[in-house]
Coordinates of C-alpha atoms in Angstrom, one line a residue:
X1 CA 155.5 79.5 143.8
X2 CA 153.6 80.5 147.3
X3 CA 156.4 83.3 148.4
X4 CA 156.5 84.5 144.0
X5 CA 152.5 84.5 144.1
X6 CA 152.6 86.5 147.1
X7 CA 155.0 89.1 146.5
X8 CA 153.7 89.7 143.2
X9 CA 150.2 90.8 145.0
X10 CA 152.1 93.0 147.0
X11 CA 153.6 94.2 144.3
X12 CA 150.5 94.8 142.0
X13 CA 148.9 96.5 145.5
X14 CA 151.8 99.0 145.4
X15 CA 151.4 99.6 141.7
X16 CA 147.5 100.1 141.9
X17 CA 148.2 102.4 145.1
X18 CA 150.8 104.9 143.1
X19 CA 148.5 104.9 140.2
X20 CA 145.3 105.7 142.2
X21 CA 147.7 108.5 143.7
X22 CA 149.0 109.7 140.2
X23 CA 145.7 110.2 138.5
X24 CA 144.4 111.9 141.8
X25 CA 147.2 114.5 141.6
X26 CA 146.6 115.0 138.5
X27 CA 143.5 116.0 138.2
X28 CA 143.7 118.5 141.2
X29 CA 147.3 119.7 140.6
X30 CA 146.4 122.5 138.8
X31 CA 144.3 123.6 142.2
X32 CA 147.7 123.0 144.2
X33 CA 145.9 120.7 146.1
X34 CA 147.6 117.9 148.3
X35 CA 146.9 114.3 147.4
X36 CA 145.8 111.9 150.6
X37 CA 145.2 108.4 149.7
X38 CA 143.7 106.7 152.9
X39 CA 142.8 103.3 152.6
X40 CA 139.9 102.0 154.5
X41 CA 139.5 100.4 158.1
X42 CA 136.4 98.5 159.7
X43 CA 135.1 99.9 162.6
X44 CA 135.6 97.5 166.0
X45 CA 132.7 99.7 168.1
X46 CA 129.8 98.6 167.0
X47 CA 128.8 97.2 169.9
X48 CA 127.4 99.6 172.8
X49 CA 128.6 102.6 171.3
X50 CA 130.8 105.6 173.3
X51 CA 127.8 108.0 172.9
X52 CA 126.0 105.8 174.9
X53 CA 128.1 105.0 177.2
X54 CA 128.9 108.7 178.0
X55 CA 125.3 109.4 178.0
X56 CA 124.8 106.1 180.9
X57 CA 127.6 107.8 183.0
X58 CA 125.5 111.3 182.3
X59 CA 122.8 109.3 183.6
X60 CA 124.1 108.0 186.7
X61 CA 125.8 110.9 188.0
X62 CA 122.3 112.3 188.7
X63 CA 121.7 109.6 190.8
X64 CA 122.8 110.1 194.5
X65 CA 126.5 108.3 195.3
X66 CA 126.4 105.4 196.8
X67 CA 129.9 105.8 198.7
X68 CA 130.8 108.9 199.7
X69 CA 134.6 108.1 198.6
X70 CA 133.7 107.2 194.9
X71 CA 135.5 108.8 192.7
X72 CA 134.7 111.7 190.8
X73 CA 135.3 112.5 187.1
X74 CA 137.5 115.1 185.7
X75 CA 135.1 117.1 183.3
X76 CA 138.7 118.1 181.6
X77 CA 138.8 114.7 180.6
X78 CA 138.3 113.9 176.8
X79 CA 137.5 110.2 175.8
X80 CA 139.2 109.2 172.4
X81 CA 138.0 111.3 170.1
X82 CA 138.3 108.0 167.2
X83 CA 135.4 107.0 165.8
X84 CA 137.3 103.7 164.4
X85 CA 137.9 102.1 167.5
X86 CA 136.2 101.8 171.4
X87 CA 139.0 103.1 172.5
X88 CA 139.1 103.4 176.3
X89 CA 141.7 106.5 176.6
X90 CA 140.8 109.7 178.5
X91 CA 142.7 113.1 178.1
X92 CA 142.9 116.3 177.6
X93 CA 141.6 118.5 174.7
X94 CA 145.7 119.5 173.9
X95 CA 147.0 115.8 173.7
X96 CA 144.4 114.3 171.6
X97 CA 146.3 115.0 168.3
X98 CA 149.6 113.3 169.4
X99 CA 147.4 109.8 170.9
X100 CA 145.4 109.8 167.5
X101 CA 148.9 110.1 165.7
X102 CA 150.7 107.9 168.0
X103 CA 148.0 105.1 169.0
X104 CA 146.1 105.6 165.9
X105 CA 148.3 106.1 163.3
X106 CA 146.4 108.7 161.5
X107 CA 148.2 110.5 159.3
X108 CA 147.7 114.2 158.9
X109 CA 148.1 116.8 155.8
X110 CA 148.4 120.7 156.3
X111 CA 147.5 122.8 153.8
X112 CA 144.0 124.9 152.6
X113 CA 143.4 122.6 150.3
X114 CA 143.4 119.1 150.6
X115 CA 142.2 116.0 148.5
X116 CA 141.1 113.1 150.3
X117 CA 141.0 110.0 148.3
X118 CA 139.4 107.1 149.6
X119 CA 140.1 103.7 148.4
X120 CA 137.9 100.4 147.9
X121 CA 134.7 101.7 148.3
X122 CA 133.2 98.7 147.3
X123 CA 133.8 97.1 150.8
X124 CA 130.7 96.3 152.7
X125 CA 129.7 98.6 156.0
X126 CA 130.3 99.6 158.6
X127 CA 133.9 100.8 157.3
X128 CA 135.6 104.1 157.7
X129 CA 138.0 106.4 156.6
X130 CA 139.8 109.1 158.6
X131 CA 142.5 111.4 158.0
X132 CA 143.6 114.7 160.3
X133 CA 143.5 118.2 158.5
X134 CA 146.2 121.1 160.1
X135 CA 145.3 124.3 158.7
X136 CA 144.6 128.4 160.1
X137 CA 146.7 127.4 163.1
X138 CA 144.0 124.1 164.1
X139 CA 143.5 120.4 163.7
X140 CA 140.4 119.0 161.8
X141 CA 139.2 115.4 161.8
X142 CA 137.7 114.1 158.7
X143 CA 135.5 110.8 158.6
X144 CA 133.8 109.5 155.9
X145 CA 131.9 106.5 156.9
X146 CA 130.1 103.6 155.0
X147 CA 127.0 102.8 157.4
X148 CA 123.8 101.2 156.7
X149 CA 120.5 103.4 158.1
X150 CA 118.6 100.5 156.6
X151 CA 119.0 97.4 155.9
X152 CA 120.6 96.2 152.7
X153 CA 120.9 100.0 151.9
X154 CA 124.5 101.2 152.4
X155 CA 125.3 105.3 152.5
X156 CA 128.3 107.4 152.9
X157 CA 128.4 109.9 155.4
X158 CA 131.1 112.4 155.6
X159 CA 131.8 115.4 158.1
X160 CA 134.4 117.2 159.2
X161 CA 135.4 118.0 163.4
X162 CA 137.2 120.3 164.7
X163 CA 140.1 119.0 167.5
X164 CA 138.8 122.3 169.8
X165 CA 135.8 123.9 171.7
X166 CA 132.2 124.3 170.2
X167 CA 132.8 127.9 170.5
X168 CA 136.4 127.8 168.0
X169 CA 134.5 125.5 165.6
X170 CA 131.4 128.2 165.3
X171 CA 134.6 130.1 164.0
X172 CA 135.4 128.2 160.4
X173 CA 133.5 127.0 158.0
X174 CA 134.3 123.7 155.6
X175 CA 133.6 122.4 152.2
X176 CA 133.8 119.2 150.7
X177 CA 133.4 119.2 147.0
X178 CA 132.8 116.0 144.8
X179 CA 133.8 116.7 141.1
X180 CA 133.8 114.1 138.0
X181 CA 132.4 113.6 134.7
X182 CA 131.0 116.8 134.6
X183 CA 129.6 116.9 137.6
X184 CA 130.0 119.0 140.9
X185 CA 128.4 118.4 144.4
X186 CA 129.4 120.7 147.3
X187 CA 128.3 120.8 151.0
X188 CA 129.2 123.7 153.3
X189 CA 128.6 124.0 156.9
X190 CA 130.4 124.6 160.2
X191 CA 132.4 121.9 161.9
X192 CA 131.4 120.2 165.2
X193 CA 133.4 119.5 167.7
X194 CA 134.9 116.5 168.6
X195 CA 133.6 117.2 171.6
X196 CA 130.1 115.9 170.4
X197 CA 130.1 112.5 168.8
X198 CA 130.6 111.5 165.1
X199 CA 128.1 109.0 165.8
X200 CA 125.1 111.6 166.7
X201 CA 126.4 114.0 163.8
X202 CA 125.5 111.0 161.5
X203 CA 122.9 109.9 163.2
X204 CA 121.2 113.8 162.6
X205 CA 122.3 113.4 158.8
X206 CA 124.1 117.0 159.4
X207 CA 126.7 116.1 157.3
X208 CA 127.0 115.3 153.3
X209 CA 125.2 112.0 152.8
X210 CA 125.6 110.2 149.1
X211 CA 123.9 107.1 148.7
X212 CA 124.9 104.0 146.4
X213 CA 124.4 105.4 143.3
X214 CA 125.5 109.1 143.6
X215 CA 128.7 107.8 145.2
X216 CA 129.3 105.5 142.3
X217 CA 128.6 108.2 139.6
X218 CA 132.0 110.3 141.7
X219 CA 134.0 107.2 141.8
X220 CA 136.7 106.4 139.8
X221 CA 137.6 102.5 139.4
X222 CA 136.4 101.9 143.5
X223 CA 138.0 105.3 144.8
X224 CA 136.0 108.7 145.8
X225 CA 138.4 111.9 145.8
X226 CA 137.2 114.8 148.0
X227 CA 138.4 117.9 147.9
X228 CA 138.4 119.9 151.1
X229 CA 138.7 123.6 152.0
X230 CA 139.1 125.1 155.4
X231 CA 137.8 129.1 155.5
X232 CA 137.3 131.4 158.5
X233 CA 133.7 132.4 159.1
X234 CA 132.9 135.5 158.2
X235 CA 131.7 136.3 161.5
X236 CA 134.9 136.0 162.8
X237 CA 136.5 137.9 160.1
X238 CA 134.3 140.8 160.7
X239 CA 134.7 140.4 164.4
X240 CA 138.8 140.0 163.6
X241 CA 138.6 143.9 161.7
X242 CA 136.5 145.7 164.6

């Protein structure tokens, strides 16, 4: 009865999956939009978080050595750009793709327009959902995290980072649209780096925020489908044609 009860959960959790998946295609199909279900994952860092502990090591480096043999830090060096885990890796800006992939497992979609569909909202915070986004030649990292500001009072932040330079993210601009029941809800705006931390972009609020309630009235039976669009600026379209 144990292993029947059990694989008769699973079973139902594959079921409830495809269908969450079906009725998500089926509503954006007409767009031509790819379906991503991504199912959610609490977050491990939050202790002391990365930002500060970057911002420490800022710190102390303005503080005379010690030893004149310490070593030094390569400013090449990117820490792990994951915002899921305190992950202790170090690399550079090219090979951060293939360890979020790899280590990670994050999957990744390519296409101009994406749906991301994140499942069991209902969980309590801190919990977070990521998926990468390839598209006009770059890699995108989309995080939408469940994080209380105040206590007892859950929000949703979500924001999308570009895997390059501050300078080559001041060169798209992204859109995540909410739409449901007769109701639409966009935000626009040019995506950060990863080179800055998710944490701080949160933190700012320069991202789309939803509280309980206006997440609830987009949701569909504990799920929040996002559609996603990835444009060049037109600065650097008009830059492009001189």
């Amino acid at each position: 009865m144990l292993f029947f009860t059990q694989c008769f959960g699973a079973v139902l959790d594959l079921i409830h999956l495809r269908f969450q998946h079906y009725k998500a295609k089926r509503v954006f199909s007409a767009a031509g939009q790819l379906v991503c279900v991504v199912n959610p994952t609490h977050s491990l860092k939050y202790a002391p978080t990365r930002c500060a502990a970057v911002q420490t090591s800022a710190e102390q480096s303005i503080l005379p050595p010690c030893h004149h043999h310490e070593a030094v830090h390569d400013p090449q060096l990117v820490p792990c750009t994951c915002p899921l885990f305190s992950c202790p890796w170090e690399g550079h800006l090219e090979v951060v793709v293939s360890h979020l992939r790899q280590t990670h497992r994050i999957n990744i979609l390519q296409g101009a327009e994406i749906v991301f569909l994140a499942t069991d909202m209902h969980l309590p915070a801190p919990t977070d959902w990521i998926i990468m986004h390839s598209c006009l030649g770059h890699q995108f990292l989309l995080v939408l995290r469940k994080q209380e500001k105040y206590e007892g009072h859950p929000q949703f932040f979500a924001t999308m980072m570009l895997i390059g330079t501050p300078t080559q993210a001041d060169n798209f601009t992204y859109r995540l649209e909410l739409n449901r029941n007769q109701r639409r809800l966009k935000w626009e705006a040019t995506p950060r780096s990863v080179l800055e931390c998710v944490d701080s972009v949160i933190s700012d609020g320069d991202c789309l925020v939803l509280n309980t309630s206006l997440a609830q009235l987009f949701s569909d039976n504990g799920s929040l489908a996002i559609g996603i669009a990835i444009t060049t600026s037109k600065v650097h379209n008009a830059e492009a044609e001189m």
